[in-house]
Structures are given as structure tokens and as C-alpha cells.
CSV table of N, CA and C in Angstrom, one decimal:
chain,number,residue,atom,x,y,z
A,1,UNK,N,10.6,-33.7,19.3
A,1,UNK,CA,10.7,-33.8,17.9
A,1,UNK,C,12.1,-33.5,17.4
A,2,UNK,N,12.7,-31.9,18.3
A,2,UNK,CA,14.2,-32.0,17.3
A,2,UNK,C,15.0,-33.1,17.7
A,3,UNK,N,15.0,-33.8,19.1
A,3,UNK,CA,15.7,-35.0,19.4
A,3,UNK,C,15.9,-36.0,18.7
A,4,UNK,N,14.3,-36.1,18.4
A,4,UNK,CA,14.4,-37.1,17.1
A,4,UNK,C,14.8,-37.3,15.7
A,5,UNK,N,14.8,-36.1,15.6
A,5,UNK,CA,15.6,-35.8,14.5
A,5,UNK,C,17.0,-36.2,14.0
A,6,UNK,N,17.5,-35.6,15.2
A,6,UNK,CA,19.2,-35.7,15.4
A,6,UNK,C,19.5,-36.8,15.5
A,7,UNK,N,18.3,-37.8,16.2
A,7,UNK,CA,18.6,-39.5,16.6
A,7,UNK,C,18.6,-40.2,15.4
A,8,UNK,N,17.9,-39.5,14.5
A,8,UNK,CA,17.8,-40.0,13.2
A,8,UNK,C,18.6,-40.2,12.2
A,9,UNK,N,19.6,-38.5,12.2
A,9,UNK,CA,21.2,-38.7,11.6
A,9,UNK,C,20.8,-37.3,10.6
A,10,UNK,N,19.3,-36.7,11.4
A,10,UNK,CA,19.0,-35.5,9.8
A,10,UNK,C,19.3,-34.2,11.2
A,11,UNK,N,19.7,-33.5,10.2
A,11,UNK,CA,20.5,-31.6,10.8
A,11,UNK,C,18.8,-31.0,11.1
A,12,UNK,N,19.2,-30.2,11.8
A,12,UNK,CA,18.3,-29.4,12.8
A,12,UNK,C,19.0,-27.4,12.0
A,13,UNK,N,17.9,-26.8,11.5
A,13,UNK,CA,18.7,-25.6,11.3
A,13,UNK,C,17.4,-24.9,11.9
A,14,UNK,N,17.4,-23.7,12.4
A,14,UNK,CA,16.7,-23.3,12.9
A,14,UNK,C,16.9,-21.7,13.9
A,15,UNK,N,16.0,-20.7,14.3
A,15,UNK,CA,16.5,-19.8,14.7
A,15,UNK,C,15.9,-19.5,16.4
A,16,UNK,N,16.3,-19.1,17.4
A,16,UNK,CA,16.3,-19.3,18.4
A,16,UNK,C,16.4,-17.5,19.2
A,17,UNK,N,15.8,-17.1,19.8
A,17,UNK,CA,15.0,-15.7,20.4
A,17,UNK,C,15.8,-15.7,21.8
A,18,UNK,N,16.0,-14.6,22.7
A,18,UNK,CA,16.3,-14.7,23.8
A,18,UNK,C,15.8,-13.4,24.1
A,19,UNK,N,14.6,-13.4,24.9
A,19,UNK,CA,14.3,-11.6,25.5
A,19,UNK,C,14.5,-11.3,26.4
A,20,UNK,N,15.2,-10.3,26.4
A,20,UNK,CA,16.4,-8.8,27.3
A,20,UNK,C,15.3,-8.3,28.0
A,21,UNK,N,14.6,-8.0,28.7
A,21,UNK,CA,13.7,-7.3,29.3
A,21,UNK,C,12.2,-6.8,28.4
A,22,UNK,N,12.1,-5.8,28.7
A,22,UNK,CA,10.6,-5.4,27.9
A,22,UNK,C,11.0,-5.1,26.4
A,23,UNK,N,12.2,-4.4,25.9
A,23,UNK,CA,12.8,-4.3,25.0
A,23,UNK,C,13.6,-4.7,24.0
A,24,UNK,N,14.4,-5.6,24.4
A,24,UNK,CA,16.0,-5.9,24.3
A,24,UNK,C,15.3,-7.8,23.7
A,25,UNK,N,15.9,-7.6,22.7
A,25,UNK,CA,16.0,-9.6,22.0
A,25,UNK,C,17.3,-9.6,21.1
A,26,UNK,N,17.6,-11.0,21.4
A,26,UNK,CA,18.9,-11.5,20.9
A,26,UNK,C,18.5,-12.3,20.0
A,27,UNK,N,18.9,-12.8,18.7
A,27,UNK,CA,18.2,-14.0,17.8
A,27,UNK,C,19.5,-14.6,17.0
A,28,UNK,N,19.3,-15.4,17.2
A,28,UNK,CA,20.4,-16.6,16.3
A,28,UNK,C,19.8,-17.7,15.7
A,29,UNK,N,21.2,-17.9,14.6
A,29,UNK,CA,20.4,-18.9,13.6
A,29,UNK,C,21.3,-20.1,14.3
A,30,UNK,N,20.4,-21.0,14.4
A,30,UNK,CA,20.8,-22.3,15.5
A,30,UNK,C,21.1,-23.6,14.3
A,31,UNK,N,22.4,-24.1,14.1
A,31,UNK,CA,22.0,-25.4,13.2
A,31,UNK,C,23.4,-26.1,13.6
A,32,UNK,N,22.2,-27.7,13.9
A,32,UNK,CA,22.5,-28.8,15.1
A,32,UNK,C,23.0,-30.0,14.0
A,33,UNK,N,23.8,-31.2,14.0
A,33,UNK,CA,24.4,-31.8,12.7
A,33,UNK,C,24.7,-33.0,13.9
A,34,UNK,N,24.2,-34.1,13.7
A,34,UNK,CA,24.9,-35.1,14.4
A,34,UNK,C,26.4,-35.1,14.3
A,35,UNK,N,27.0,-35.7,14.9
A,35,UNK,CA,28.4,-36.3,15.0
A,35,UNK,C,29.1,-37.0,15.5
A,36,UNK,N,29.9,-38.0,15.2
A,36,UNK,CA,30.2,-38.8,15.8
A,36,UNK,C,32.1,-38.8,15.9
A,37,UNK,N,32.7,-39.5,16.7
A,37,UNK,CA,34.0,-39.4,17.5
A,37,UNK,C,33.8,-40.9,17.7
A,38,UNK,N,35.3,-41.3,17.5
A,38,UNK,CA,35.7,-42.8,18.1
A,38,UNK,C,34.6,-43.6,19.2
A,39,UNK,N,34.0,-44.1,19.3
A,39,UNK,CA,33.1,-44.7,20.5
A,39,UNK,C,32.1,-43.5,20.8
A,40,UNK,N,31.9,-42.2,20.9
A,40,UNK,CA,31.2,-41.6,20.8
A,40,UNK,C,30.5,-40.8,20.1
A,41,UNK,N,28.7,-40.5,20.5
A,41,UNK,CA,28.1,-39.8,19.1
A,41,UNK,C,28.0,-38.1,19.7
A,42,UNK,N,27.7,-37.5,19.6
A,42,UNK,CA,27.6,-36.4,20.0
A,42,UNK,C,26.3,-35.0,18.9
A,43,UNK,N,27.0,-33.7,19.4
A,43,UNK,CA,26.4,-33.0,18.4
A,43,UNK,C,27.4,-31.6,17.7
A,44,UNK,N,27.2,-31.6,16.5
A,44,UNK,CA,28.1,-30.1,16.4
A,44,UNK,C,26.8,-29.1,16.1
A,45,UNK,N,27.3,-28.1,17.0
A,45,UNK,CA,26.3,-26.8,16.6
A,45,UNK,C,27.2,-25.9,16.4
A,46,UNK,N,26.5,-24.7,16.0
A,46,UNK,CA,26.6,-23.5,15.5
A,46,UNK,C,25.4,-22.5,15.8
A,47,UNK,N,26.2,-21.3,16.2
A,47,UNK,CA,25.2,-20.4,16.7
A,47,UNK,C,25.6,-19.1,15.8
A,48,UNK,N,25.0,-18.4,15.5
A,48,UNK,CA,25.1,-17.3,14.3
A,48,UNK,C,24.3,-16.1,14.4
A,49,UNK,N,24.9,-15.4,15.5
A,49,UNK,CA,24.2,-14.0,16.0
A,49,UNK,C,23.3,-13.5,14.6
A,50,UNK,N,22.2,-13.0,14.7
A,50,UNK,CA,20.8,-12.2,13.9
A,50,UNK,C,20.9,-11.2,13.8
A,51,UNK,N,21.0,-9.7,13.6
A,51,UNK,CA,21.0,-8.5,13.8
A,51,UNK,C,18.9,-8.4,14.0
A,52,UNK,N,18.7,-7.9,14.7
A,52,UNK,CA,17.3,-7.3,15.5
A,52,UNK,C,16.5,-7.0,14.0
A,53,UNK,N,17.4,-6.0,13.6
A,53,UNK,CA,16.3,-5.3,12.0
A,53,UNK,C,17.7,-5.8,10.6
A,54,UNK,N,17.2,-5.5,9.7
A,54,UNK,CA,17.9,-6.1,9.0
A,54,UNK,C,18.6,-4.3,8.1
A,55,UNK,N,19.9,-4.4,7.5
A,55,UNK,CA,20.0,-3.2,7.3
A,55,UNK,C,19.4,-2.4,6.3
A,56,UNK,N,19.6,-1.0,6.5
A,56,UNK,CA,19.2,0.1,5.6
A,56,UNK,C,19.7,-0.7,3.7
A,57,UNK,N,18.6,-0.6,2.8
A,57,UNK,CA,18.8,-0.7,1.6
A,57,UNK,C,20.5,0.2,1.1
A,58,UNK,N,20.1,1.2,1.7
A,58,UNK,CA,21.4,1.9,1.4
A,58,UNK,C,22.9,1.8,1.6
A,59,UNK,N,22.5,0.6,2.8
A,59,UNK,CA,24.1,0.7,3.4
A,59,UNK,C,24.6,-1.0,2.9
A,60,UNK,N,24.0,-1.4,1.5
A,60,UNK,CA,24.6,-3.1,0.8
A,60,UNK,C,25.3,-2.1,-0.4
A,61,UNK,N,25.0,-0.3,-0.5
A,61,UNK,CA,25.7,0.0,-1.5
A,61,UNK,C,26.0,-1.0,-3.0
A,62,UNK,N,24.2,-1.0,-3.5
A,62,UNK,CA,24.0,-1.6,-4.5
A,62,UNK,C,23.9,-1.1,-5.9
A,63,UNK,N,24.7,-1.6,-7.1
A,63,UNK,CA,23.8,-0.8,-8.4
A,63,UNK,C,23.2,0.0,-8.1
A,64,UNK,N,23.0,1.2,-9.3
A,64,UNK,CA,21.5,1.5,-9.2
A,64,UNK,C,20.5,0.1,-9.8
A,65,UNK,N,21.0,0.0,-11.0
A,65,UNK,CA,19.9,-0.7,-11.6
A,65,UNK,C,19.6,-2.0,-11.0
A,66,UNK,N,20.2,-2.5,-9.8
A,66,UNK,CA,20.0,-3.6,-9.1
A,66,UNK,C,18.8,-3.0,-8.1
A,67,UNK,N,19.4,-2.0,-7.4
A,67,UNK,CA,18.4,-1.6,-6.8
A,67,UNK,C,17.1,-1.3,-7.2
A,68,UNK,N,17.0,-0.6,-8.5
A,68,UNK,CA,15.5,0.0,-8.6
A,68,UNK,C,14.8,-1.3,-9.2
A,69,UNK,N,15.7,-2.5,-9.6
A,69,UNK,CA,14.9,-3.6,-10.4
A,69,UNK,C,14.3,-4.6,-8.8
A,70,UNK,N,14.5,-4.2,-7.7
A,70,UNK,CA,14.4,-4.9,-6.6
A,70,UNK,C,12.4,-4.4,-6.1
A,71,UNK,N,11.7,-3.5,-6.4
A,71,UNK,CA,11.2,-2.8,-5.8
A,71,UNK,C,9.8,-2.7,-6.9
A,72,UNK,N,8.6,-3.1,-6.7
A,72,UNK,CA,7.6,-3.4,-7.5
A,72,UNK,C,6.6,-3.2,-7.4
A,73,UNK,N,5.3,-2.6,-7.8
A,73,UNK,CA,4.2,-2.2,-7.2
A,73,UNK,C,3.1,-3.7,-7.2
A,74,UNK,N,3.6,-4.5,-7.9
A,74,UNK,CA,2.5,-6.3,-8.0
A,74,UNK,C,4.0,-6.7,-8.8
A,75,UNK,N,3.8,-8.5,-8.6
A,75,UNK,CA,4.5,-9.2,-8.8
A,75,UNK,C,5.6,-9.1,-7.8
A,76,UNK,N,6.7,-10.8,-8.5
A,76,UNK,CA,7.5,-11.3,-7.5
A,76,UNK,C,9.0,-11.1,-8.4
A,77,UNK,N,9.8,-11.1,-7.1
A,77,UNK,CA,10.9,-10.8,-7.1
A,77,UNK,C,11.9,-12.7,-6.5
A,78,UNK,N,12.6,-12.9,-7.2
A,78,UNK,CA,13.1,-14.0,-6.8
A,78,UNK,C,14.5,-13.7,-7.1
A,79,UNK,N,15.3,-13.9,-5.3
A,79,UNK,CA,16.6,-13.7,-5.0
A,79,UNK,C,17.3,-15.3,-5.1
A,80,UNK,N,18.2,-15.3,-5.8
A,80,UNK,CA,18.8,-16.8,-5.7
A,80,UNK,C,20.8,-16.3,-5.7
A,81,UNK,N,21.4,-17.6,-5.0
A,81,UNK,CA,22.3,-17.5,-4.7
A,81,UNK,C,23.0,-18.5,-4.0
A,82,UNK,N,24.6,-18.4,-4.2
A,82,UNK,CA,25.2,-19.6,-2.6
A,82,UNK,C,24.7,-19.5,-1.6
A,83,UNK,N,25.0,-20.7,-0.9
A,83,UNK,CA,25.0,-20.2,1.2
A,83,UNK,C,26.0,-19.1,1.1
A,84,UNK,N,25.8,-17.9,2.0
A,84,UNK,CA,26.3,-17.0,2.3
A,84,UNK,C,26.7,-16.3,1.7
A,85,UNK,N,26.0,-15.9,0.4
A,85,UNK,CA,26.1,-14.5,-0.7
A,85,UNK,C,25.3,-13.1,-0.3
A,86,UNK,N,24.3,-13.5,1.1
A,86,UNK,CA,24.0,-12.3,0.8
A,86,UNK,C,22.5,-12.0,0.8
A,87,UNK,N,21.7,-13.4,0.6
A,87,UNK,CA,20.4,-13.7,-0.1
A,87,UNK,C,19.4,-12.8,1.1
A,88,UNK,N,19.3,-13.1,1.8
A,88,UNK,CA,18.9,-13.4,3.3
A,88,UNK,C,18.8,-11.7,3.5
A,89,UNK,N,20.3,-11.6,4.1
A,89,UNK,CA,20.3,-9.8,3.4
A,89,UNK,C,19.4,-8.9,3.1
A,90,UNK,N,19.7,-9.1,1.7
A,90,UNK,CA,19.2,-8.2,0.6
A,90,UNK,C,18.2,-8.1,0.9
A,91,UNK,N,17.0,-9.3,1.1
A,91,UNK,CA,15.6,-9.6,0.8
A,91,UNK,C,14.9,-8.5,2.0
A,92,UNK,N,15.8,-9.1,3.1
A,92,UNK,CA,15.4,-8.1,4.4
A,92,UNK,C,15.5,-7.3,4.1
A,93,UNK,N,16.7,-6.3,3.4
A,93,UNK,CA,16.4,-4.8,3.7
A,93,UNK,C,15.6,-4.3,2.6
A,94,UNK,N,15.5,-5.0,1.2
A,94,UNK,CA,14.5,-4.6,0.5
A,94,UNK,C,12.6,-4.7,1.5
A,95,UNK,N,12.4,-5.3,2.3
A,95,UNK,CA,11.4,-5.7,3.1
A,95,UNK,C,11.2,-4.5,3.9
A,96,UNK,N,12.0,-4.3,4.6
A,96,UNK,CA,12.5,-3.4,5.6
A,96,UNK,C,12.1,-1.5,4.8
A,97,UNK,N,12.9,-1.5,3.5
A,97,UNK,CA,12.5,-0.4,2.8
A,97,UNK,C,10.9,-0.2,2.2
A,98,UNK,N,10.6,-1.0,2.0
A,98,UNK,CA,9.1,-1.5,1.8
A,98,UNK,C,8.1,-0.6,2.7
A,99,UNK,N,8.8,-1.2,3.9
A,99,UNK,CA,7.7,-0.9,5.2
A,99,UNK,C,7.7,0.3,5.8
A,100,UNK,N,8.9,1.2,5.2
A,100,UNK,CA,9.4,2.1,6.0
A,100,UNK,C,9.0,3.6,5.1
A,101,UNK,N,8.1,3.2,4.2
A,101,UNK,CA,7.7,4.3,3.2
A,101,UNK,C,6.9,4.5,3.8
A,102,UNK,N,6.7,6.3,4.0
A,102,UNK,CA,5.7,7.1,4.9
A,102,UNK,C,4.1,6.4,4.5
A,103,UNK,N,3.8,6.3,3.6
A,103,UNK,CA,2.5,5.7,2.4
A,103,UNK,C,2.1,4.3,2.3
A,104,UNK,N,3.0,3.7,3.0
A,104,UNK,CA,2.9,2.0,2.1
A,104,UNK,C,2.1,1.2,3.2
A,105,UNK,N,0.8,0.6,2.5
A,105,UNK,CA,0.1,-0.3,2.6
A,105,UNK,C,0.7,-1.7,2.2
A,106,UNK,N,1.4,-2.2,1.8
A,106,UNK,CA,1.6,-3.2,1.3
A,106,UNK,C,1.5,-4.4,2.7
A,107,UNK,N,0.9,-5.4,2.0
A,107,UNK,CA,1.3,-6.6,2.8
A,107,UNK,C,2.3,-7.8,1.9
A,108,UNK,N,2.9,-7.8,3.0
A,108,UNK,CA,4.2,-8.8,2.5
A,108,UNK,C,3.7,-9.8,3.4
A,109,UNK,N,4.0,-11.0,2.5
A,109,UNK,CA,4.5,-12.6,3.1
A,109,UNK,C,5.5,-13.3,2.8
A,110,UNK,N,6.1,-13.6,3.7
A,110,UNK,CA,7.7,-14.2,3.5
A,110,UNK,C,7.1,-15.8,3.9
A,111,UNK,N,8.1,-16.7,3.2
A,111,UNK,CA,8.3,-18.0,4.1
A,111,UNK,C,9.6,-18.7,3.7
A,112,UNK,N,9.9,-18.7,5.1
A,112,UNK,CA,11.4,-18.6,5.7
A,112,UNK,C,11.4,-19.8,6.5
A,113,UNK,N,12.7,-20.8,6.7
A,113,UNK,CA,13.0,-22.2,7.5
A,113,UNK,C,14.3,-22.0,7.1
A,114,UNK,N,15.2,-21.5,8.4
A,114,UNK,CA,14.5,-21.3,9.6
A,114,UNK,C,13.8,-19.1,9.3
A,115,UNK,N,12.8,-18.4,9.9
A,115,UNK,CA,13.1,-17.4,9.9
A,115,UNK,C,14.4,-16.5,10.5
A,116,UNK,N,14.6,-15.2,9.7
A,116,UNK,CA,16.0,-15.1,10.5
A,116,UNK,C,15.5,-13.6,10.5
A,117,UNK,N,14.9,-12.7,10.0
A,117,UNK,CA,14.9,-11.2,10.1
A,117,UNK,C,13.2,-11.0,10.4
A,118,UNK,N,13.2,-10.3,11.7
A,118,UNK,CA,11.6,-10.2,12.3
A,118,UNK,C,11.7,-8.8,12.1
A,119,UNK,N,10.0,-8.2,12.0
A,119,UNK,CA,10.2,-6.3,11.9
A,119,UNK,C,9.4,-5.7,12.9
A,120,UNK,N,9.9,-6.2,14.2
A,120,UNK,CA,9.3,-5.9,15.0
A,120,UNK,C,9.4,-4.6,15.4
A,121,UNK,N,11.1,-4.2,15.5
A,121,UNK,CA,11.3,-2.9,15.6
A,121,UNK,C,11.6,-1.6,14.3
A,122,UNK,N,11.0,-2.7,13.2
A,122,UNK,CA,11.3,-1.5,11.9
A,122,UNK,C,10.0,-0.2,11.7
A,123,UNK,N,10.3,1.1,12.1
A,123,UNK,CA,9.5,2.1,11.8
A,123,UNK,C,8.3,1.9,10.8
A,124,UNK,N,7.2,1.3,10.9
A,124,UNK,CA,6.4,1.2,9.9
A,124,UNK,C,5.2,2.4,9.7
A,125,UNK,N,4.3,2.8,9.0
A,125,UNK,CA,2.9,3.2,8.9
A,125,UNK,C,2.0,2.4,8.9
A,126,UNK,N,1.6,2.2,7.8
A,126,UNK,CA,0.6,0.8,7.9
A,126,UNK,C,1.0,-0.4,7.0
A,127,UNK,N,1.8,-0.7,6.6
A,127,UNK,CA,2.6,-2.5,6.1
A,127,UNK,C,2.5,-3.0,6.8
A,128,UNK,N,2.5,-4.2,6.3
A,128,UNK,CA,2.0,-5.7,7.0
A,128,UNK,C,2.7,-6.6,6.6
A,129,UNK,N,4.0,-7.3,7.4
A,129,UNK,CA,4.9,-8.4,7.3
A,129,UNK,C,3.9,-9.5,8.0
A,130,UNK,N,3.8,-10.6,7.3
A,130,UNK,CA,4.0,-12.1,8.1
A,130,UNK,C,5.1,-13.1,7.5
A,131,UNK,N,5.1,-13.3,8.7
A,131,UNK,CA,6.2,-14.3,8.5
A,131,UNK,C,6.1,-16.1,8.5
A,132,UNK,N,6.6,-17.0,7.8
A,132,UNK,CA,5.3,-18.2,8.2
A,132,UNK,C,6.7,-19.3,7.7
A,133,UNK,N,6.6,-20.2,8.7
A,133,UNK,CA,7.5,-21.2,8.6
A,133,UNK,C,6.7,-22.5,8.4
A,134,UNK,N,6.7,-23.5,7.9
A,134,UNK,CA,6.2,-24.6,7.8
A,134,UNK,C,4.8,-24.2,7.7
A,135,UNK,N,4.1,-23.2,7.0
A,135,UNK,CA,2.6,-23.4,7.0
A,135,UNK,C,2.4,-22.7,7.9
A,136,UNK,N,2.8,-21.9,9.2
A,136,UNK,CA,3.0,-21.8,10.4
A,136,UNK,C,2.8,-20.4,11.0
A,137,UNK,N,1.6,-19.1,11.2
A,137,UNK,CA,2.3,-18.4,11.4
A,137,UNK,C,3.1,-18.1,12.7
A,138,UNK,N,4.1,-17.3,12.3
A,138,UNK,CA,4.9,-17.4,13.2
A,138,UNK,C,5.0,-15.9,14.1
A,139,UNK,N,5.3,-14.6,13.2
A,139,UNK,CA,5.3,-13.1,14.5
A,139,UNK,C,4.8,-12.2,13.7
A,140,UNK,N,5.1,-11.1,13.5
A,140,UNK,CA,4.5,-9.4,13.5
A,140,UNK,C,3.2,-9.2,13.0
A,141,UNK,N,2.2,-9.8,13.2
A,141,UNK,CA,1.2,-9.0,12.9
A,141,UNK,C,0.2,-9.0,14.1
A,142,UNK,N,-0.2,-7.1,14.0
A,142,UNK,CA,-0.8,-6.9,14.8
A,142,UNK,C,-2.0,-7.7,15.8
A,143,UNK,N,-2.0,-7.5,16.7
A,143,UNK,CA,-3.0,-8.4,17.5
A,143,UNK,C,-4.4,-8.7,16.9
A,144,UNK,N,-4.8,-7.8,16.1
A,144,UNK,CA,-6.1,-8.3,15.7
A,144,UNK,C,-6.1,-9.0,14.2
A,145,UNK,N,-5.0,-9.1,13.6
A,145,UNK,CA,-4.7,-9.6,12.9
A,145,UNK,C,-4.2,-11.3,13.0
A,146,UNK,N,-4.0,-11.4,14.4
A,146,UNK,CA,-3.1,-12.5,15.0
A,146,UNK,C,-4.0,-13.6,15.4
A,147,UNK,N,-5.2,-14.2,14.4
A,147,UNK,CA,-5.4,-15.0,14.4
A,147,UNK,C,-5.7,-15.6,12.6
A,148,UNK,N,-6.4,-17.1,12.9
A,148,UNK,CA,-6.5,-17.5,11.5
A,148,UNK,C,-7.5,-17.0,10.4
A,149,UNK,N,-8.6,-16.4,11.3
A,149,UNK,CA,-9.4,-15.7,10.8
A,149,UNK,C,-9.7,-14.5,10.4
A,150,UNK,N,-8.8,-13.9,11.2
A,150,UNK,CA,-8.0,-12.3,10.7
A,150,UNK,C,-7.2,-12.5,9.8
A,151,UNK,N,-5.8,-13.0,9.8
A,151,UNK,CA,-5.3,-13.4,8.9
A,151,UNK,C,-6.0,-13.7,7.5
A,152,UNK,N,-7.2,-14.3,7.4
A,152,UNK,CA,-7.9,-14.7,5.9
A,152,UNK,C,-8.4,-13.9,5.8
A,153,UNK,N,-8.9,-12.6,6.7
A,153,UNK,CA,-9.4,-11.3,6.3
A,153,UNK,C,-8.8,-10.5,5.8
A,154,UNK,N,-7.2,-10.5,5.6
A,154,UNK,CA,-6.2,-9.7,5.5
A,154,UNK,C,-6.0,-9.7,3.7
């Protein structure tokens, strides 16, 4: 399917995992652009290292009032912005802070194309990230949670 894509003349953006041993993953944001050269077609890519967890709220050294307006007990929060302001970021570490409260139940749903920040290794209690691409789930929730019918129990 992404072959066809590219044979098509439409970009491929997407994020791509490599696991280090029992521990250790690498993740990049992968995005593929047809191209073409004198008599030849080819491809330009770009690979765009992921950091593992996304950072501390503390360390984007934000407002206060940006901060405390980020953070909500019901209702939604909508981050908008250029490519490369920051969006992506923010969202994660507000996500990340979320999860990392000794008390917090919350379930979060993100959807992300391509995904770029997994919380596999963020200290949690009991929060609940999914993450869902195209309709799709895609990683962190617990095994018993990790089907379709868990999921709609959730």
C-alpha cells in the first residue's frame, strides 16, 4: 500500500519504531515525497528522531496562565499552530503531566497520523492513554484492555 502511494505521486508521512533489546526503542517520524531528476524518479525522505517520552511540562517554561489554562477536569483543549511551533510538544507533555499525577484516573484518547509520542515509559498510576491512527488502535493499553471489546468497556 505505501508503494502505491508514492507510485501515485501522494507523500507517505508516518512514524517508524526500532526495538533495542527488552528495553531500549528508537522512533522516528518517517516522511517519503516522490521525486523526480532528469530521466529519473526516485524518493526524498526524511527521518526525524522521536524522543521515547515527551518532556516535563516544566521544562517548555510556559506562562503561568498558558499553563494552568492547559489542564481540565471535563472538556477539550484545542492546540493549533504552524508545522514546527511546538504543537506536538506541548500536547505530549501536557498528556504526560496528566498521567503522572499520583491520583489520576483519567482516560485520554489521542488521534494522531502519523503517531509520534507513545507513554510507554511515562510513570503512571492508573491513567489510560490510547492512542488511534486511522480508526486504528494502535499501543499503550494494558493487556486486558487491548482488545475491541475491552476497549468499549473502557
Amino acid at each position: 500500500m505505501p508503494l502505491a502511494k508514492l507510485a501515485g505521486g501522494q507523500d507517505i508521512d508516518c512514524s517508524h519504531e526500532i526495538r533495542r533489546g527488552r528495553n531500549g526503542l528508537a522512533r522516528y517520524r518517517v516522511n517519503m515525497t516522490p521525486a523526480r531528476a532528469p530521466r529519473e524518479r526516485g524518493l526524498e525522505i526524511t527521518l526525524r528522531p522521536i524522543p521515547t517520552t515527551p518532556p516535563l511540562l516544566a521544562e517548555l517554561h510556559l506562562p503561568d496562565a498558558l499553563r494552568d489554562n492547559l489542564v481540565f477536569e471535563q472538556g477539550l483543549v484545542i492546540i493549533t499552530g504552524p508545522t514546527g511551533s511546538g504543537k506536538t510538544t506541548l500536547l505530549g507533555s501536557v498528556i504526560r503531566y496528566l498521567l503522572e499525577q499520583p491520583h489520576s484516573h483519567r482516560k485520554i484518547i489521542t488521534y494522531e497520523a502519523p503517531i509520534e509520542f507513545v507513554y510507554d515509559f511515562v510513570r503512571r498510576s492508573h491513567a489510560l492513554v490510547l492512542n488511534m491512527r486511522s480508526g486504528c488502535i494502535c499501543t499503550v493499553l494494558p493487556p486486558r484492555y487491548a482488545t475491541v471489546f475491552g476497549v468499549s468497556r473502557w
